[in-house]
mmCIF file of C-alpha atoms in Angstrom:
data_model
loop_
_atom_site.group_PDB
_atom_site.id
_atom_site.type_symbol
_atom_site.label_atom_id
_atom_site.label_comp_id
_atom_site.label_asym_id
_atom_site.label_seq_id
_atom_site.Cartn_x
_atom_site.Cartn_y
_atom_site.Cartn_z
ATOM 1 C CA MET A 1 -10.547 -31.816 -51.910
ATOM 2 C CA THR A 2 -10.300 -32.134 -48.121
ATOM 3 C CA LEU A 3 -7.339 -29.749 -48.108
ATOM 4 C CA LEU A 4 -9.179 -27.196 -50.245
ATOM 5 C CA ARG A 5 -12.237 -27.361 -48.007
ATOM 6 C CA ALA A 6 -10.076 -26.938 -44.923
ATOM 7 C CA LEU A 7 -8.341 -23.916 -46.439
ATOM 8 C CA ALA A 8 -11.706 -22.441 -47.429
ATOM 9 C CA PHE A 9 -13.014 -22.858 -43.888
ATOM 10 C CA ASN A 10 -9.883 -21.346 -42.366
ATOM 11 C CA LEU A 11 -10.302 -18.300 -44.616
ATOM 12 C CA TYR A 12 -14.000 -18.099 -43.745
ATOM 13 C CA PHE A 13 -13.209 -18.331 -40.031
ATOM 14 C CA LEU A 14 -10.544 -15.626 -40.266
ATOM 15 C CA LEU A 15 -12.755 -13.210 -42.192
ATOM 16 C CA LEU A 16 -15.758 -13.928 -39.963
ATOM 17 C CA THR A 17 -13.703 -13.267 -36.843
ATOM 18 C CA ILE A 18 -12.362 -9.987 -38.238
ATOM 19 C CA VAL A 19 -15.815 -8.774 -39.273
ATOM 20 C CA MET A 20 -17.486 -9.849 -36.027
ATOM 21 C CA GLY A 21 -14.648 -8.323 -34.029
ATOM 22 C CA ILE A 22 -15.048 -4.972 -35.761
ATOM 23 C CA LEU A 23 -18.834 -5.021 -35.423
ATOM 24 C CA ALA A 24 -18.416 -5.764 -31.722
ATOM 25 C CA PHE A 25 -17.039 -2.302 -30.965
ATOM 26 C CA PRO A 26 -20.503 -0.727 -30.474
ATOM 27 C CA ILE A 27 -21.499 -3.603 -28.191
ATOM 28 C CA ARG A 28 -18.377 -3.132 -26.099
ATOM 29 C CA LEU A 29 -19.120 0.571 -25.758
ATOM 30 C CA PHE A 30 -22.891 0.724 -25.450
ATOM 31 C CA ALA A 31 -24.266 -2.749 -24.668
ATOM 32 C CA PRO A 32 -21.645 -4.845 -22.843
ATOM 33 C CA GLY A 33 -24.425 -6.956 -21.349
ATOM 34 C CA ARG A 34 -25.122 -8.314 -24.833
ATOM 35 C CA ALA A 35 -21.582 -9.606 -25.309
ATOM 36 C CA LEU A 36 -22.436 -13.238 -24.526
ATOM 37 C CA ALA A 37 -25.336 -13.274 -26.981
ATOM 38 C CA TYR A 38 -23.079 -11.722 -29.620
ATOM 39 C CA ALA A 39 -20.375 -14.310 -28.976
ATOM 40 C CA LYS A 40 -22.980 -17.041 -29.461
ATOM 41 C CA VAL A 41 -23.744 -15.614 -32.913
ATOM 42 C CA TRP A 42 -20.044 -15.733 -33.817
ATOM 43 C CA THR A 43 -19.569 -19.340 -32.687
ATOM 44 C CA GLY A 44 -22.875 -20.371 -34.243
ATOM 45 C CA LEU A 45 -21.805 -19.007 -37.632
ATOM 46 C CA THR A 46 -18.427 -20.683 -37.212
ATOM 47 C CA LEU A 47 -19.975 -24.089 -36.541
ATOM 48 C CA ARG A 48 -22.417 -23.660 -39.412
ATOM 49 C CA GLY A 49 -19.499 -22.898 -41.714
ATOM 50 C CA LEU A 50 -17.658 -25.950 -40.399
ATOM 51 C CA GLN A 51 -20.610 -28.126 -41.385
ATOM 52 C CA ARG A 52 -21.277 -26.609 -44.790
ATOM 53 C CA ILE A 53 -17.685 -26.165 -45.924
ATOM 54 C CA CYS A 54 -15.908 -29.127 -44.313
ATOM 55 C CA GLY A 55 -18.799 -31.557 -43.920
ATOM 56 C CA ILE A 56 -18.356 -31.842 -40.158
ATOM 57 C CA SER A 57 -21.584 -32.370 -38.233
ATOM 58 C CA ILE A 58 -22.128 -32.632 -34.483
ATOM 59 C CA GLN A 59 -23.969 -35.291 -32.488
ATOM 60 C CA VAL A 60 -24.571 -34.614 -28.801
ATOM 61 C CA SER A 61 -25.953 -37.146 -26.325
ATOM 62 C CA GLY A 62 -26.557 -37.108 -22.586
ATOM 63 C CA MET A 63 -27.680 -33.484 -22.282
ATOM 64 C CA GLU A 64 -30.360 -34.669 -19.863
ATOM 65 C CA HIS A 65 -27.591 -35.044 -17.270
ATOM 66 C CA LEU A 66 -27.046 -31.284 -17.117
ATOM 67 C CA PRO A 67 -28.705 -29.537 -14.164
ATOM 68 C CA PRO A 68 -30.787 -26.423 -14.842
ATOM 69 C CA GLY A 69 -28.386 -24.176 -12.936
ATOM 70 C CA PRO A 70 -24.625 -23.770 -12.636
ATOM 71 C CA CYS A 71 -22.285 -26.753 -12.911
ATOM 72 C CA LEU A 72 -18.716 -27.717 -13.782
ATOM 73 C CA LEU A 73 -18.310 -29.405 -17.159
ATOM 74 C CA ALA A 74 -15.117 -31.487 -17.127
ATOM 75 C CA CYS A 75 -14.493 -31.793 -20.867
ATOM 76 C CA GLN A 76 -11.931 -33.686 -22.869
ATOM 77 C CA HIS A 77 -9.881 -31.224 -24.921
ATOM 78 C CA GLN A 78 -8.771 -32.441 -28.340
ATOM 79 C CA SER A 79 -8.929 -29.404 -30.634
ATOM 80 C CA GLU A 80 -9.975 -25.787 -31.012
ATOM 81 C CA PHE A 81 -13.470 -27.089 -31.739
ATOM 82 C CA ASP A 82 -13.976 -27.769 -28.024
ATOM 83 C CA THR A 83 -13.465 -24.083 -27.238
ATOM 84 C CA LEU A 84 -16.321 -23.124 -29.555
ATOM 85 C CA VAL A 85 -19.072 -25.693 -29.344
ATOM 86 C CA TRP A 86 -20.269 -25.173 -25.754
ATOM 87 C CA MET A 87 -21.125 -21.554 -26.490
ATOM 88 C CA ASN A 88 -24.161 -22.890 -28.334
ATOM 89 C CA LEU A 89 -24.956 -25.969 -26.248
ATOM 90 C CA VAL A 90 -25.724 -24.421 -22.850
ATOM 91 C CA PRO A 91 -27.575 -21.203 -21.959
ATOM 92 C CA ARG A 92 -24.869 -19.313 -20.046
ATOM 93 C CA PRO A 93 -21.433 -20.795 -20.759
ATOM 94 C CA THR A 94 -18.220 -19.643 -19.132
ATOM 95 C CA TYR A 95 -14.944 -21.104 -20.325
ATOM 96 C CA VAL A 96 -11.923 -21.371 -18.066
ATOM 97 C CA MET A 97 -9.313 -20.327 -20.636
ATOM 98 C CA LYS A 98 -5.621 -19.544 -20.792
ATOM 99 C CA ARG A 99 -4.911 -15.838 -20.295
ATOM 100 C CA GLU A 100 -3.018 -15.614 -23.584
ATOM 101 C CA LEU A 101 -6.352 -15.675 -25.436
ATOM 102 C CA GLU A 102 -7.194 -12.271 -23.977
ATOM 103 C CA ARG A 103 -4.353 -10.794 -26.010
ATOM 104 C CA ILE A 104 -5.841 -11.776 -29.374
ATOM 105 C CA PRO A 105 -6.855 -8.583 -31.211
ATOM 106 C CA LEU A 106 -10.625 -8.084 -31.560
ATOM 107 C CA VAL A 107 -11.397 -11.422 -29.882
ATOM 108 C CA GLY A 108 -9.809 -10.856 -26.471
ATOM 109 C CA PRO A 109 -12.025 -7.948 -25.381
ATOM 110 C CA MET A 110 -15.180 -9.858 -26.309
ATOM 111 C CA LEU A 111 -14.020 -12.869 -24.329
ATOM 112 C CA ARG A 112 -13.655 -10.694 -21.247
ATOM 113 C CA LEU A 113 -17.046 -9.050 -21.710
ATOM 114 C CA SER A 114 -18.676 -12.445 -22.317
ATOM 115 C CA GLY A 115 -17.671 -13.576 -18.837
ATOM 116 C CA MET A 116 -14.898 -16.005 -19.732
ATOM 117 C CA ILE A 117 -12.425 -16.786 -16.930
ATOM 118 C CA PRO A 118 -8.744 -16.239 -17.824
ATOM 119 C CA VAL A 119 -6.113 -18.302 -16.024
ATOM 120 C CA ASP A 120 -2.420 -17.543 -15.719
ATOM 121 C CA ARG A 121 -1.047 -21.066 -15.974
ATOM 122 C CA ASP A 122 2.265 -20.018 -14.406
ATOM 123 C CA GLY A 123 0.806 -17.921 -11.588
ATOM 124 C CA LYS A 124 0.221 -20.782 -9.140
ATOM 125 C CA ALA A 125 -1.223 -19.568 -5.797
ATOM 126 C CA LYS A 126 -2.080 -16.060 -6.992
ATOM 127 C CA ALA A 127 -3.633 -17.420 -10.176
ATOM 128 C CA LEU A 128 -5.681 -19.926 -8.191
ATOM 129 C CA ARG A 129 -7.084 -17.176 -5.949
ATOM 130 C CA ALA A 130 -8.045 -15.148 -9.012
ATOM 131 C CA LEU A 131 -9.648 -18.221 -10.579
ATOM 132 C CA LEU A 132 -11.754 -18.920 -7.499
ATOM 133 C CA ALA A 133 -12.872 -15.289 -7.252
ATOM 134 C CA ALA A 134 -13.906 -15.238 -10.911
ATOM 135 C CA THR A 135 -15.714 -18.526 -10.434
ATOM 136 C CA ASP A 136 -17.732 -17.028 -7.584
ATOM 137 C CA ASP A 137 -19.011 -14.394 -10.013
ATOM 138 C CA ALA A 138 -19.881 -17.062 -12.581
ATOM 139 C CA VAL A 139 -21.807 -19.093 -10.011
ATOM 140 C CA THR A 140 -23.730 -16.005 -8.897
ATOM 141 C CA ASP A 141 -24.571 -15.418 -12.557
ATOM 142 C CA ARG A 142 -25.766 -19.063 -12.809
ATOM 143 C CA ARG A 143 -23.218 -19.943 -15.461
ATOM 144 C CA GLN A 144 -22.239 -23.359 -16.759
ATOM 145 C CA ILE A 145 -18.450 -23.465 -16.275
ATOM 146 C CA ILE A 146 -16.496 -25.344 -18.937
ATOM 147 C CA ILE A 147 -13.035 -26.497 -17.897
ATOM 148 C CA PHE A 148 -10.501 -28.752 -19.605
ATOM 149 C CA PRO A 149 -8.822 -30.736 -16.807
ATOM 150 C CA GLU A 150 -5.996 -31.871 -19.099
ATOM 151 C CA GLY A 151 -4.832 -28.267 -19.350
ATOM 152 C CA THR A 152 -3.907 -28.708 -23.014
ATOM 153 C CA ARG A 153 -5.094 -30.411 -26.173
ATOM 154 C CA THR A 154 -4.592 -34.171 -26.323
ATOM 155 C CA ALA A 155 -4.960 -36.372 -29.395
ATOM 156 C CA PRO A 156 -7.805 -38.923 -29.347
ATOM 157 C CA GLY A 157 -6.801 -42.080 -27.512
ATOM 158 C CA ALA A 158 -3.492 -40.615 -26.316
ATOM 159 C CA PRO A 159 -2.454 -40.922 -22.655
ATOM 160 C CA ILE A 160 -3.784 -38.125 -20.460
ATOM 161 C CA SER A 161 -2.860 -36.497 -17.190
ATOM 162 C CA LEU A 162 -5.227 -34.222 -15.291
ATOM 163 C CA GLN A 163 -4.430 -30.947 -13.574
ATOM 164 C CA PRO A 164 -5.755 -30.185 -10.065
ATOM 165 C CA GLY A 165 -7.549 -26.936 -10.926
ATOM 166 C CA ILE A 166 -10.932 -28.585 -11.341
ATOM 167 C CA ALA A 167 -10.605 -30.180 -7.899
ATOM 168 C CA ALA A 168 -10.047 -26.740 -6.382
ATOM 169 C CA LEU A 169 -13.111 -25.416 -8.213
ATOM 170 C CA SER A 170 -15.226 -28.367 -7.132
ATOM 171 C CA THR A 171 -14.238 -27.979 -3.482
ATOM 172 C CA HIS A 172 -14.685 -24.211 -3.558
ATOM 173 C CA THR A 173 -18.042 -24.082 -5.318
ATOM 174 C CA GLY A 174 -19.689 -27.381 -4.384
ATOM 175 C CA LEU A 175 -21.077 -27.541 -7.925
ATOM 176 C CA PRO A 176 -21.810 -30.879 -9.589
ATOM 177 C CA VAL A 177 -18.994 -32.098 -11.852
ATOM 178 C CA ILE A 178 -20.215 -33.403 -15.211
ATOM 179 C CA PRO A 179 -17.759 -35.477 -17.302
ATOM 180 C CA VAL A 180 -17.845 -34.913 -21.062
ATOM 181 C CA ALA A 181 -16.127 -37.119 -23.662
ATOM 182 C CA THR A 182 -15.549 -36.357 -27.334
ATOM 183 C CA ASP A 183 -13.788 -37.510 -30.492
ATOM 184 C CA ALA A 184 -13.420 -34.019 -31.985
ATOM 185 C CA GLY A 185 -9.710 -34.553 -32.582
ATOM 186 C CA LEU A 186 -10.436 -37.173 -35.238
ATOM 187 C CA TYR A 187 -11.919 -34.505 -37.490
ATOM 188 C CA TRP A 188 -10.292 -31.276 -36.287
ATOM 189 C CA LYS A 189 -6.849 -32.462 -35.263
ATOM 190 C CA PRO A 190 -5.109 -30.682 -32.385
ATOM 191 C CA GLY A 191 -2.893 -27.869 -33.634
ATOM 192 C CA SER A 192 -3.684 -28.632 -37.283
ATOM 193 C CA LEU A 193 -5.303 -26.530 -39.979
ATOM 194 C CA MET A 194 -6.788 -29.673 -41.544
ATOM 195 C CA LYS A 195 -10.455 -30.550 -41.103
ATOM 196 C CA HIS A 196 -11.790 -33.973 -42.079
ATOM 197 C CA PRO A 197 -15.468 -34.634 -42.878
ATOM 198 C CA GLY A 198 -17.466 -36.722 -40.435
ATOM 199 C CA THR A 199 -19.548 -36.510 -37.290
ATOM 200 C CA ILE A 200 -18.046 -35.199 -34.063
ATOM 201 C CA HIS A 201 -19.558 -36.932 -31.051
ATOM 202 C CA ILE A 202 -19.999 -35.219 -27.693
ATOM 203 C CA VAL A 203 -21.136 -37.436 -24.828
ATOM 204 C CA VAL A 204 -22.287 -35.932 -21.528
ATOM 205 C CA GLY A 205 -22.088 -38.256 -18.548
ATOM 206 C CA ALA A 206 -23.949 -38.379 -15.255
ATOM 207 C CA PRO A 207 -22.726 -36.081 -12.448
ATOM 208 C CA LEU A 208 -19.886 -37.505 -10.395
ATOM 209 C CA PRO A 209 -20.501 -38.191 -6.695
ATOM 210 C CA ALA A 210 -20.443 -35.022 -4.611
ATOM 211 C CA GLY A 211 -17.715 -34.240 -2.103
ATOM 212 C CA LEU A 212 -14.802 -36.034 -3.768
ATOM 213 C CA ARG A 213 -11.332 -34.889 -2.735
ATOM 214 C CA ARG A 214 -8.673 -34.180 -5.359
ATOM 215 C CA ALA A 215 -7.118 -37.624 -5.040
ATOM 216 C CA GLN A 216 -10.561 -39.096 -5.735
ATOM 217 C CA LEU A 217 -11.954 -36.586 -8.226
ATOM 218 C CA LEU A 218 -9.195 -36.683 -10.835
ATOM 219 C CA PRO A 219 -9.257 -40.485 -11.231
ATOM 220 C CA ALA A 220 -13.075 -40.359 -11.221
ATOM 221 C CA ILE A 221 -13.046 -37.927 -14.146
ATOM 222 C CA ALA A 222 -10.539 -40.036 -16.067
ATOM 223 C CA GLN A 223 -12.542 -43.208 -15.396
ATOM 224 C CA ALA A 224 -15.770 -41.512 -16.478
ATOM 225 C CA TRP A 225 -14.151 -40.404 -19.732
ATOM 226 C CA GLN A 226 -12.888 -43.916 -20.364
ATOM 227 C CA ASN A 227 -16.313 -45.413 -19.699
ATOM 228 C CA LEU A 228 -18.120 -42.882 -21.888
ATOM 229 C CA CYS A 229 -15.655 -43.406 -24.738
ATOM 230 C CA ALA A 230 -15.818 -47.188 -24.505
ATOM 231 C CA THR A 231 -19.620 -47.202 -24.361
ATOM 232 C CA HIS A 232 -20.055 -44.888 -27.347
ATOM 233 C CA GLY A 233 -17.263 -46.179 -29.559
ATOM 234 C CA LEU A 234 -14.903 -43.222 -29.152
ATOM 235 C CA PRO A 235 -11.101 -43.499 -28.781
ATOM 236 C CA VAL A 236 -10.462 -44.466 -25.157
ATOM 237 C CA PRO A 237 -7.777 -42.428 -23.354
ATOM 238 C CA ALA A 238 -5.285 -43.993 -20.972
ATOM 239 C CA LEU A 239 -3.799 -42.318 -17.911
ATOM 240 C CA ARG A 240 -0.256 -41.101 -18.458
ATOM 241 C CA GLU A 241 0.606 -41.837 -14.847
ATOM 242 C CA PRO A 242 -1.325 -43.052 -11.798
ATOM 243 C CA GLN A 243 -3.055 -40.380 -9.730
ATOM 244 C CA LYS A 244 -1.254 -40.312 -6.385
ATOM 245 C CA GLU A 245 -3.037 -40.044 -3.077
ATOM 246 C CA THR A 246 -2.334 -36.744 -1.321
ATOM 247 C CA SER A 247 -3.523 -35.398 1.977
ATOM 248 C CA GLU A 248 -6.126 -32.635 1.809
#
């Protein structure tokens, strides 16, 4: 039964994405400013289908820690679910996403119009400059910036290592960094078509201290995730390797 429900949801998601992508053409041409609101409809319908078809509900705690304006959300990344849910949790979300997603037919153009920030993960210095410039626009637009410091999906409880991009964003913008833990990978496994019924937990932590350098910020994020997971009964990640002190 779980397999059939997962297959039914995958078909629903595919058809929904095709239909919404086609219907988005007029918005792209005549009302590009409505792209974010339209994207929220798409993700909202997706999450509703996930609940009704697969029996996966969502429980969010700690939203009181979010400031009213722009911020950096340092989120654990365990499955594709993480790339959807924040569209409907904060008013003006902007995902820092891999550039390859822009190439998806129908979806890619809407991601660009919605204000998502593409990153060339192999571009290094040039990519970082482009990321910081795009982030400036997001801050001006008072966006909540969602970034996955792991840089890839990681199974619940598996060892993690964090990439330095979020430290560059924190230093550049001065925005508060909000750690976010989850157990989404227990129900929507990374890279899998299977969906298992249950309740996905999302836990928002208190802002990290301001002004942390990279050598301080990355361990602080990892420690915050570990604390949030331990406190709320989620799988606790371990660091793959110690964060080394570097001069800044």
